[in-house]
mmCIF file of C-alpha atoms and ligand atoms in Angstrom:
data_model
loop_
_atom_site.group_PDB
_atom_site.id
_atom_site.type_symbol
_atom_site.label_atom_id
_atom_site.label_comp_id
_atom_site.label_asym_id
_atom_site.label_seq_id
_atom_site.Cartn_x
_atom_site.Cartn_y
_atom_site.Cartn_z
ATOM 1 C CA UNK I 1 -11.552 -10.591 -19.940
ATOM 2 C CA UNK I 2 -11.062 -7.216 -20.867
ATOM 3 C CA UNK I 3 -11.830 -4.801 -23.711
ATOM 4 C CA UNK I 4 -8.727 -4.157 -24.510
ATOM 5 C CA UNK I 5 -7.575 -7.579 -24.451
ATOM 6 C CA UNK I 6 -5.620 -8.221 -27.879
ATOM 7 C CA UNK I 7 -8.244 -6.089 -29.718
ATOM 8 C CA UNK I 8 -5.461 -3.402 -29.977
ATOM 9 C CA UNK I 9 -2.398 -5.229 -29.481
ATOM 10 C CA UNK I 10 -0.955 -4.634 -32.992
ATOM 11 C CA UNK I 11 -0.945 -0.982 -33.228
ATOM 12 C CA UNK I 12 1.543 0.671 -30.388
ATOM 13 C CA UNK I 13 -0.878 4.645 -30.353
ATOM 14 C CA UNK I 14 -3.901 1.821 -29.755
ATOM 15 C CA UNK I 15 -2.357 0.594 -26.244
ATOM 16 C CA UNK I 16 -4.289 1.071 -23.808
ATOM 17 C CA UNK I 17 -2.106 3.223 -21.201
ATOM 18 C CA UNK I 18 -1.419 2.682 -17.331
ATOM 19 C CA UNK I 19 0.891 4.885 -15.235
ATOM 20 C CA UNK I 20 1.825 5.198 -11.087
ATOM 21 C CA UNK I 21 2.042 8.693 -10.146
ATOM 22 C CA UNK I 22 4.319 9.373 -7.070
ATOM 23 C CA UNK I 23 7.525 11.129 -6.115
ATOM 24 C CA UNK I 24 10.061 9.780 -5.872
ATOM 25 C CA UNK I 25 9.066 7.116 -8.149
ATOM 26 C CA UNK I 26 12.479 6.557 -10.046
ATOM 27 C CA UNK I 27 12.151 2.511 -7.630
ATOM 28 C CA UNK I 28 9.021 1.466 -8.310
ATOM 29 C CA UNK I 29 8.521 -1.738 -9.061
ATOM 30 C CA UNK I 30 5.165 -1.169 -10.684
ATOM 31 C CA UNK I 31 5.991 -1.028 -14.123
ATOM 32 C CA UNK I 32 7.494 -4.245 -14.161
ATOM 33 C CA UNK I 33 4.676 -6.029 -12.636
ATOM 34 C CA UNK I 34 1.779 -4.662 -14.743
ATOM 35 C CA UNK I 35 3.892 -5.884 -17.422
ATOM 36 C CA UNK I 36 4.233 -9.635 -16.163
ATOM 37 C CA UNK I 37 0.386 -9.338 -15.557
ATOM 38 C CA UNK I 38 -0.418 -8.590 -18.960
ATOM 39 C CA UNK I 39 1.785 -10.984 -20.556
ATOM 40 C CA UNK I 40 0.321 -13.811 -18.452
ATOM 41 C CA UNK I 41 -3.360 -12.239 -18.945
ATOM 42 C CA UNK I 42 -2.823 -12.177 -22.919
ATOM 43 C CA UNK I 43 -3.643 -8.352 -22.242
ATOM 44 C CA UNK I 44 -2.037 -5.594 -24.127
ATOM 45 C CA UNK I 45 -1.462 -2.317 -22.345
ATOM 46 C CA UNK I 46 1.595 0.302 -21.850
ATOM 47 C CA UNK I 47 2.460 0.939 -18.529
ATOM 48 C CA UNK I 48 4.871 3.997 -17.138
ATOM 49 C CA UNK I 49 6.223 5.189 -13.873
ATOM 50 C CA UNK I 50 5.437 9.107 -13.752
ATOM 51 C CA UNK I 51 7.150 11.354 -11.309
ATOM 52 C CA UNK I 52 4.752 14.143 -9.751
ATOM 53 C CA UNK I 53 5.277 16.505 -6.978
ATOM 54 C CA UNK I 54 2.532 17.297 -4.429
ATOM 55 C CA UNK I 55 0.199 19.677 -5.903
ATOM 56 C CA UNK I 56 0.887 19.061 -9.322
ATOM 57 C CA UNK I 57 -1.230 15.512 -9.034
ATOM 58 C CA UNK I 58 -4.758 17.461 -11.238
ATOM 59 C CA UNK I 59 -2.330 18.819 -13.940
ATOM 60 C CA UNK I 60 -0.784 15.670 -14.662
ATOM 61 C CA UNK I 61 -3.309 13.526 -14.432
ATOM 62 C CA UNK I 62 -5.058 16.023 -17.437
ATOM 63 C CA UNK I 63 -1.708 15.482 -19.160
ATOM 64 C CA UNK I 64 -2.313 11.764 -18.755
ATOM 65 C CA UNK I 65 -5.854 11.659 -19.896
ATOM 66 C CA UNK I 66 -5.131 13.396 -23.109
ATOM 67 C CA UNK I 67 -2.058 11.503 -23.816
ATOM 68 C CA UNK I 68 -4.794 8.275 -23.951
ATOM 69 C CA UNK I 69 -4.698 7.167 -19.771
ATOM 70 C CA UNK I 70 -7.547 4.738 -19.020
ATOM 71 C CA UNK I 71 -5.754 4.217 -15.263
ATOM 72 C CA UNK I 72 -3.582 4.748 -12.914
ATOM 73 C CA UNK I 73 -1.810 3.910 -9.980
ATOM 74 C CA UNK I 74 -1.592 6.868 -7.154
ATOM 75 C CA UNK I 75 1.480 6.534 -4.137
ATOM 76 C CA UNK I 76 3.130 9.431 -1.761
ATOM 77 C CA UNK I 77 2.271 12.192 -1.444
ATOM 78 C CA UNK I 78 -0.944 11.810 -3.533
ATOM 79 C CA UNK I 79 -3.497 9.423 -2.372
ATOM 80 C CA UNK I 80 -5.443 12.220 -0.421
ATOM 81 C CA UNK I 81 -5.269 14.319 -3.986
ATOM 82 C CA UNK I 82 -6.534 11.209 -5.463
ATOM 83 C CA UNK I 83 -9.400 10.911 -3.931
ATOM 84 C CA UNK I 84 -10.602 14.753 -4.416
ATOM 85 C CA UNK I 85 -9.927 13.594 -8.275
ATOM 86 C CA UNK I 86 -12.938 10.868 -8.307
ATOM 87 C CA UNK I 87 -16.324 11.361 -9.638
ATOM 88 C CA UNK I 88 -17.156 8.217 -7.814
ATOM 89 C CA UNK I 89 -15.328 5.704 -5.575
ATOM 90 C CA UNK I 90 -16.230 1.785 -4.074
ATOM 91 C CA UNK I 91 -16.675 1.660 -0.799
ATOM 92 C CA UNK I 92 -13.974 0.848 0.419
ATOM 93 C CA UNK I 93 -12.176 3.980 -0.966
ATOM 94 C CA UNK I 94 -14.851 5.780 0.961
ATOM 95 C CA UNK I 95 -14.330 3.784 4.173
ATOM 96 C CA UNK I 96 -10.287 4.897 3.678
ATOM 97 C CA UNK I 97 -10.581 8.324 2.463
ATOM 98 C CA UNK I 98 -7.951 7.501 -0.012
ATOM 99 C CA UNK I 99 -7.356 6.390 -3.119
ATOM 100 C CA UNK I 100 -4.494 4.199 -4.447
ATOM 101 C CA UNK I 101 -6.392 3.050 -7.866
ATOM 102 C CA UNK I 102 -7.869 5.006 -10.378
ATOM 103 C CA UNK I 103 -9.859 3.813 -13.687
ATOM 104 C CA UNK I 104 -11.197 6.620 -16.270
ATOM 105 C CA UNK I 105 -15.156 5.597 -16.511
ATOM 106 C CA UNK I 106 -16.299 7.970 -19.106
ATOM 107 C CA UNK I 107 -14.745 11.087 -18.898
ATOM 108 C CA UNK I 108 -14.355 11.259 -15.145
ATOM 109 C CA UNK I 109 -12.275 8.751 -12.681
ATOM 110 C CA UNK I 110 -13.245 6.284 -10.394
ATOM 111 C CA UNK I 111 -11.561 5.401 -7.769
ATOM 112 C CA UNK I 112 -10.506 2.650 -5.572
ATOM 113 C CA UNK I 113 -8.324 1.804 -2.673
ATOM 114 C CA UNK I 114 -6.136 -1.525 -2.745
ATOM 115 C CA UNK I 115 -3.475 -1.179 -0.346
ATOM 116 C CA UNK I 116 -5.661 -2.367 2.502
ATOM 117 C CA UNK I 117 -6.167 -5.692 0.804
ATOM 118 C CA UNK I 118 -3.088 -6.086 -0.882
ATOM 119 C CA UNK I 119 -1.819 -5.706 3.012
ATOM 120 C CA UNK I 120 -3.960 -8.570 4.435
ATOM 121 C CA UNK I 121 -4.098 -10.960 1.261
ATOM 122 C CA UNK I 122 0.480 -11.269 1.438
ATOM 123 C CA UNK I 123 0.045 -11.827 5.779
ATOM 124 C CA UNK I 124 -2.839 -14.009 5.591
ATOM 125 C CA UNK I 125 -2.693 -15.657 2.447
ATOM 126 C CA UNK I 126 1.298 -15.572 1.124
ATOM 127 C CA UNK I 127 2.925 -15.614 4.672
ATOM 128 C CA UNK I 128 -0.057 -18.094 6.498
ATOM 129 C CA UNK I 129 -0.381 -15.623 9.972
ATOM 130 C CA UNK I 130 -3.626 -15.515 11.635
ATOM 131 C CA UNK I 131 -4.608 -12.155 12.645
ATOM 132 C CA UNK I 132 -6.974 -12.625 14.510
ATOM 133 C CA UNK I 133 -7.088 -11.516 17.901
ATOM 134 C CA UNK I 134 -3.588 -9.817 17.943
ATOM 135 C CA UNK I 135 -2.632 -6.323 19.361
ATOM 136 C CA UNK I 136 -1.239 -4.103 16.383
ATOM 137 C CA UNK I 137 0.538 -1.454 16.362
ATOM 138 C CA UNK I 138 0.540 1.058 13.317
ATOM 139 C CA UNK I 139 3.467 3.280 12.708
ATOM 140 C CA UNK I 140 2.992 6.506 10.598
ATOM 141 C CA UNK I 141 -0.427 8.764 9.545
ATOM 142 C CA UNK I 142 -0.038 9.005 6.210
ATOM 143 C CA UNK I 143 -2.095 8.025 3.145
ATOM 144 C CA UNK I 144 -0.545 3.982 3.258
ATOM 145 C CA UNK I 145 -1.599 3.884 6.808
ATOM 146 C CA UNK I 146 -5.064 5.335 6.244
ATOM 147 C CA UNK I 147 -5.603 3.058 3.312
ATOM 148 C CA UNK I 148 -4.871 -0.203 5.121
ATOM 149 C CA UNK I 149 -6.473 0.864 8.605
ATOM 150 C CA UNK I 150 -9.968 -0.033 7.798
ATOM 151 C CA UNK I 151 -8.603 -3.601 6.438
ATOM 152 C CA UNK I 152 -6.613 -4.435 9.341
ATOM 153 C CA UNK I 153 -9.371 -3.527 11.643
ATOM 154 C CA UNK I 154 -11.753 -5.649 9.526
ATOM 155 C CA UNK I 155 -9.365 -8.799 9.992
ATOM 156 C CA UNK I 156 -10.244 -10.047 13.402
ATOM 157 C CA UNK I 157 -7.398 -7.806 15.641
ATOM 158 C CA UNK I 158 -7.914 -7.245 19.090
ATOM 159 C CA UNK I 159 -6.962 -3.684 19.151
ATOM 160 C CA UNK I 160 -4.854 -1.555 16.922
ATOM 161 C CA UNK I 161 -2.654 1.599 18.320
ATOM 162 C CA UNK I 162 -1.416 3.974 16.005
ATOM 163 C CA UNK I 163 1.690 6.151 16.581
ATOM 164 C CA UNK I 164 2.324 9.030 14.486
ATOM 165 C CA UNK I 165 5.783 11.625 14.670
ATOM 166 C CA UNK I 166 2.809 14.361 14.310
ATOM 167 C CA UNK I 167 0.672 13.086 16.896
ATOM 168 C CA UNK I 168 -2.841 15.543 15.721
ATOM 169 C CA UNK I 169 -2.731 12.896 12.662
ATOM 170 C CA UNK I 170 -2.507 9.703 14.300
ATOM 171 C CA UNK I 171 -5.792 11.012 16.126
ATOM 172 C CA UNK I 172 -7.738 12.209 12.965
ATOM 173 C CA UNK I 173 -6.711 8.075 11.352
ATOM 174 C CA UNK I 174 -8.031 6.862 14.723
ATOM 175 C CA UNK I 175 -11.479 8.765 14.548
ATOM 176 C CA UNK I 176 -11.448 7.767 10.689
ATOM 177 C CA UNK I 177 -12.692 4.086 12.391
ATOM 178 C CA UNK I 178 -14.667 5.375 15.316
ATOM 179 C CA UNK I 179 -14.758 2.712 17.655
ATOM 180 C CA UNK I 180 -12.394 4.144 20.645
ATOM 181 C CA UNK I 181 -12.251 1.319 22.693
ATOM 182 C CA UNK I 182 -10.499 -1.026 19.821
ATOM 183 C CA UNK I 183 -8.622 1.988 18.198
ATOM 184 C CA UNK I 184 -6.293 4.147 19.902
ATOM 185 C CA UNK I 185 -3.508 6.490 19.601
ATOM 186 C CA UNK I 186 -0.014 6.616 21.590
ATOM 187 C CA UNK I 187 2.744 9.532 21.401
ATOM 188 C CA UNK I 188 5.896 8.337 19.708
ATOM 189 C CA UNK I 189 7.562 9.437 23.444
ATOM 190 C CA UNK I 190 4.947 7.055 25.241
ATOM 191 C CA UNK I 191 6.180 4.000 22.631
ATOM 192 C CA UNK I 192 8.493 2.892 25.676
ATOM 193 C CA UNK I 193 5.448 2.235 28.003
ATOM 194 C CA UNK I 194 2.706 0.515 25.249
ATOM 195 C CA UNK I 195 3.730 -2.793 25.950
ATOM 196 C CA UNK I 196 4.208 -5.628 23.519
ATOM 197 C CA UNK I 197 2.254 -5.995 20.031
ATOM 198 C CA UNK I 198 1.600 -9.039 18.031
ATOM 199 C CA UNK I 199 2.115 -7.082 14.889
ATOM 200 C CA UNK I 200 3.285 -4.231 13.908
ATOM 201 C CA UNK I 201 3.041 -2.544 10.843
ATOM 202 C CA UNK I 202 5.783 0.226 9.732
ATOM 203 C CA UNK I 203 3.350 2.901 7.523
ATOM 204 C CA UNK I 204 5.912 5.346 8.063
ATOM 205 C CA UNK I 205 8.088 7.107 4.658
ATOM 206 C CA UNK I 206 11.098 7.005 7.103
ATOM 207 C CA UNK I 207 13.608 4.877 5.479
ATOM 208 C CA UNK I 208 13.512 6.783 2.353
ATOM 209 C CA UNK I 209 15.286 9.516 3.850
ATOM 210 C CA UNK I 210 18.205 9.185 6.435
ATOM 211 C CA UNK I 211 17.465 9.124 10.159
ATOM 212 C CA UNK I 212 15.840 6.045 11.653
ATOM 213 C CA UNK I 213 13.386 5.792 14.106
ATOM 214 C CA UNK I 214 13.721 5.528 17.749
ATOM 215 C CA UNK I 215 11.923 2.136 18.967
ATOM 216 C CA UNK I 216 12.070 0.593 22.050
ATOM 217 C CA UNK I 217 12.776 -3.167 22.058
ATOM 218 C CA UNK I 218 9.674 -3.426 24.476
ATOM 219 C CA UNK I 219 7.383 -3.240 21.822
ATOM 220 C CA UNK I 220 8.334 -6.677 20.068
ATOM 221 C CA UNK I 221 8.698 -10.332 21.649
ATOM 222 C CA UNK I 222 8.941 -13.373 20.030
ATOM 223 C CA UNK I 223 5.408 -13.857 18.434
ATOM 224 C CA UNK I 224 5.680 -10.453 17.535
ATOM 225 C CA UNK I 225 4.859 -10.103 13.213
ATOM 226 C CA UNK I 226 7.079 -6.939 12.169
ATOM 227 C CA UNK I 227 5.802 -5.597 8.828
ATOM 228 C CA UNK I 228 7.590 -2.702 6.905
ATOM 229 C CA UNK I 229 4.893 -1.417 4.031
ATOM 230 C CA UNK I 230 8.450 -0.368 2.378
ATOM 231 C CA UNK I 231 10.801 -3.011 0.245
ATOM 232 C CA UNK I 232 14.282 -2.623 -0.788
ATOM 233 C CA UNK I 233 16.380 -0.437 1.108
ATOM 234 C CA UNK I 234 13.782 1.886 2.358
ATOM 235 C CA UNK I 235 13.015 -1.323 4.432
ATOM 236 C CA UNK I 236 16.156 -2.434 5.470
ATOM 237 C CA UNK I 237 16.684 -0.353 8.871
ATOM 238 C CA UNK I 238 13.304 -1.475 10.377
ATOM 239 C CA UNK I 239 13.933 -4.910 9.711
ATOM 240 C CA UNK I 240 17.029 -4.559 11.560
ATOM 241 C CA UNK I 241 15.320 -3.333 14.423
ATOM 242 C CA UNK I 242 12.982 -6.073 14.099
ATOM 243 C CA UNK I 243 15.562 -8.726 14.008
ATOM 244 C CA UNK I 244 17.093 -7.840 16.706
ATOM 245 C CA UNK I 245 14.535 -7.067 18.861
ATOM 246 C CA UNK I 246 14.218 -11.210 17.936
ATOM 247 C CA UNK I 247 10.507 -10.943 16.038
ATOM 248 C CA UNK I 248 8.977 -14.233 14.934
ATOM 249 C CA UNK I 249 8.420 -12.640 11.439
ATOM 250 C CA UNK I 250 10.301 -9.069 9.723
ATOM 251 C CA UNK I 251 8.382 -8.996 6.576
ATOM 252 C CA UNK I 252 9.066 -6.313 4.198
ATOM 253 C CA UNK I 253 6.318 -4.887 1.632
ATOM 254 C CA UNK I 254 7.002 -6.889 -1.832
ATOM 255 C CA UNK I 255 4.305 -8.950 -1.387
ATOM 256 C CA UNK I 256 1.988 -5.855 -0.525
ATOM 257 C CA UNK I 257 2.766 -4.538 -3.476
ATOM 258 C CA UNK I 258 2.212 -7.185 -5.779
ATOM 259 C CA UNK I 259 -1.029 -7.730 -4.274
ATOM 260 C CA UNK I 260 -2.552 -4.277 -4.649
ATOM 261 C CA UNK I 261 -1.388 -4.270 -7.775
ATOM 262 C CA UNK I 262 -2.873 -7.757 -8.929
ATOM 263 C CA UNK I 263 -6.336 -5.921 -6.947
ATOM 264 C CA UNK I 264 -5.763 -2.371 -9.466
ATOM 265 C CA UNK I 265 -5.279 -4.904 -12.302
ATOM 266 C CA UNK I 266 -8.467 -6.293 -11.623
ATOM 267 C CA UNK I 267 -10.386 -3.177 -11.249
ATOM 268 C CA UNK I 268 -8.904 -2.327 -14.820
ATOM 269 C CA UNK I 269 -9.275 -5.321 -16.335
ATOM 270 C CA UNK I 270 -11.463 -7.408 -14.969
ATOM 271 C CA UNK I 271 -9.691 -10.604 -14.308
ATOM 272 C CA UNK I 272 -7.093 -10.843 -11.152
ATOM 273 C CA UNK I 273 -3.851 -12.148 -12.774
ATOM 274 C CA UNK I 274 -1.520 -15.050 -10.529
ATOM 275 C CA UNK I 275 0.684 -13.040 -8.511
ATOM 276 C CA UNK I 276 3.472 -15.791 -7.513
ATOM 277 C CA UNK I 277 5.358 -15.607 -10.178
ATOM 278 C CA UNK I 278 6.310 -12.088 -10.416
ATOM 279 C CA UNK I 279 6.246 -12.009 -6.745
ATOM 280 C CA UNK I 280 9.038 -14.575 -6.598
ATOM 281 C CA UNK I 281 11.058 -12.781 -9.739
ATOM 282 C CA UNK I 282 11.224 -9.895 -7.894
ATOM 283 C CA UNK I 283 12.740 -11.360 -4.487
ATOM 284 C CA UNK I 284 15.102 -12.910 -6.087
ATOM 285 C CA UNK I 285 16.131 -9.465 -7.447
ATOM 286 C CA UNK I 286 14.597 -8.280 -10.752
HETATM 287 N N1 NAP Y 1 4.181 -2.147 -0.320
HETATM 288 C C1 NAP Y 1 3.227 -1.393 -0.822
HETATM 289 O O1 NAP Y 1 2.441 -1.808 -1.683
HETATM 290 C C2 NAP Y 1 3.077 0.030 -0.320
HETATM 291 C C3 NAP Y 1 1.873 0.713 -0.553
HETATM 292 C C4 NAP Y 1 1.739 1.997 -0.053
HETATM 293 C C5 NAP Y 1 2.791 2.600 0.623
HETATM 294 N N2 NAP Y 1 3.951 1.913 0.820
HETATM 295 C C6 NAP Y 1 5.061 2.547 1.577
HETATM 296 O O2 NAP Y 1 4.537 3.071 2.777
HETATM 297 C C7 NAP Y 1 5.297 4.219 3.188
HETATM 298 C C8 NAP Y 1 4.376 5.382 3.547
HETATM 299 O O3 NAP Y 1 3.725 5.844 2.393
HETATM 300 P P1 NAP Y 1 2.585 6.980 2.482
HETATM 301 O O4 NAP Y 1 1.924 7.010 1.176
HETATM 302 O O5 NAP Y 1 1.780 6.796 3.709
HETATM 303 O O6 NAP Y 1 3.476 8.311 2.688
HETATM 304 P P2 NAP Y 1 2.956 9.695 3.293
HETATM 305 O O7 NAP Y 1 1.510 9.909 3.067
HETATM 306 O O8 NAP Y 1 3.921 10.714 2.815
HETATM 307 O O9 NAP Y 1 3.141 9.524 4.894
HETATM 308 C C9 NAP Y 1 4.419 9.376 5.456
HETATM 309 C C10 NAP Y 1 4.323 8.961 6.921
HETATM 310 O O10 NAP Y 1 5.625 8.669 7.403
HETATM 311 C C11 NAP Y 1 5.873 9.483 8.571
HETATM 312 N N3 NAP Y 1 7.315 9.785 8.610
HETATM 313 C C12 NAP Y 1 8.078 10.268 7.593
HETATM 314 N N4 NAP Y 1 9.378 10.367 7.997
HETATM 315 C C13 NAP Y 1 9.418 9.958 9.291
HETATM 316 C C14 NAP Y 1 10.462 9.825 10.252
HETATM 317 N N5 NAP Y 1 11.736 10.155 9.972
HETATM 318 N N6 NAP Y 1 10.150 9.341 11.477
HETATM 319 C C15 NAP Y 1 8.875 9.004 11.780
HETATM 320 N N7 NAP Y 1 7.832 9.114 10.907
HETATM 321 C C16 NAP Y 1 8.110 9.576 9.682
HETATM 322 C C17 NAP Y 1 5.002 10.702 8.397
HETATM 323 O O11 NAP Y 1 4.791 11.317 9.638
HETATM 324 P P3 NAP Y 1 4.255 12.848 9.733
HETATM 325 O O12 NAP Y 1 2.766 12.775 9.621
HETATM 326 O O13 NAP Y 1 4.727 13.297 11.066
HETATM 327 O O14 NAP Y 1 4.896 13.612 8.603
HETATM 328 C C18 NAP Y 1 3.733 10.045 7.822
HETATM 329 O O15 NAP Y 1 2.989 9.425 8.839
HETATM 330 C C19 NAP Y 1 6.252 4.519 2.039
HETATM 331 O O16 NAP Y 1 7.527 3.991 2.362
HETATM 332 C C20 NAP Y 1 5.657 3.758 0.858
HETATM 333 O O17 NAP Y 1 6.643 3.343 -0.057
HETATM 334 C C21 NAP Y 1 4.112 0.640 0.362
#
């Protein structure tokens, strides 16, 4: 249990304080979920959403730590940043390079990375889908792909290909693993000649904005698992595709995200809080 469990509860400036730093931020769901945890872990704690540009990710952090921030959450564009911000990370922050969790140890942070098994614990656990031995594909570069690479390749695939719009970063993710005969990279024009993945796993920011991507139908069959890391709307156009490109499974990232966020809780707290009941308060539209 933790050491701020109800030791503080009854003065509001005692609260221990949480935040997730990200832009946009104004839909995340985080806020909500770290409060569910706490009220079903009897643990007291405050817990905001703050917005943050890149490059402004030291400064408010600083703002954060004098304001009373014991941790944080870190999402787009910051999770490289993050990482530059730790004193000392586990190792599987290390085997990422990125960090999605931070916990103030002292006065410096430490930080973790649990997006990667957030990722494998809602497939494998939530949705019951053996990975092993399947042919992945991995859409996008950025820091949610790099954070759940070294997972997925730890969970028994055959192979993983990753396809990035900016093709120099899909390589640099690849090399990140080292093992070239498992981990590959494919330009976004070459998608129409890849063949057919078991799963494949949408890391890119593209449904936030307003185009959507061009993907062949070849890529999918009807085993195929089609994962968006993205919920709500963000998600909605590449489940689309994936429907009608007739997927077994078009999974969106809800469960992801209550997972790495039951993971941060436990790096904070100590204790990994149940994670069905928010998860299913939030499908049905909370
Ligand atoms: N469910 C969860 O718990 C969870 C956790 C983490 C992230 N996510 C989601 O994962 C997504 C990616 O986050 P991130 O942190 O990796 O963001 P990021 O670091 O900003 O990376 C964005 C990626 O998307 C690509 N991209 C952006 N617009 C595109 C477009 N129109 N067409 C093709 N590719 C495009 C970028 O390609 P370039 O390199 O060419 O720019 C880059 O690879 C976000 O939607 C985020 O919400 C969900």
């Amino acid at each position: 249990m933790s050491e701020y469990a109800s030791t503080h509860a009854a003065d509001p400036d005692q609260i221990p304080r949480f935040a997730v730093f990200g832009s946009p931020i104004a839909h995340s769901r985080s806020p909500l979920i770290h409060r569910r945890f706490g009220e079903e872990s009897g643990i007291a704690l405050n817990y905001t959403a703050v917005e943050c540009r890149a490059g402004e990710l030291d400064a408010a952090l600083a703002k954060f730590v004098h304001a009373g921030g014991r941790g944080a959450n870190i999402t787009m564009p910051h999770k490289f940043d993050a990482l530059a911000a730790c004193a000392a990370v586990s190792d599987r922050a290390r085997r990422a390079g990125v960090v999605n969790t931070l916990r103030r140890d002292g006065d410096a942070w430490f930080g973790d990375n649990t997006d990667g098994s957030g990722l494998i614990n809602d497939i494998a656990e939530r949705h019951r889908i053996d990975l092993r031995s399947r042919r992945v594909l991995i859409l996008g570069a950025g820091g949610a792909a790099q954070g759940v690479l070294p997972a997925v390749f730890d969970s028994g695939v055959d192979s993983i290909v990753i396809c990035n719009r900016t093709p120099d970063r899909a390589d640099r993710l690849a090399d990140l693993i080292g093992e070239p005969t498992r981990v590959r990279t494919v330009y976004w024009d070459d998608l129409r000649d890849a063949g057919m993945f078991d799963l494949i796993i949408n890391a890119t920011s593209a449904g936030h904005g307003q185009g959507m991507m061009d993907l062949p139908f070849s890529l999918a069959g009807r085993r195929t698992v089609a994962y968006d890391l993205s919920y709500g709307t963000a998600a909605l156009a590449f489940l689309a595709w994936a429907r009608a490109a007739h997927c077994e499974h078009a999974l969106d990232g809800l469960g992801m995200l209550v997972e790495q966020a039951a993971d941060s809780f436990e790096v904070w707290h100590g204790i990994r809080p149940d994670t069905e009941a928010v998860y299913r308060e939030l499908r049905a539209g909370a």
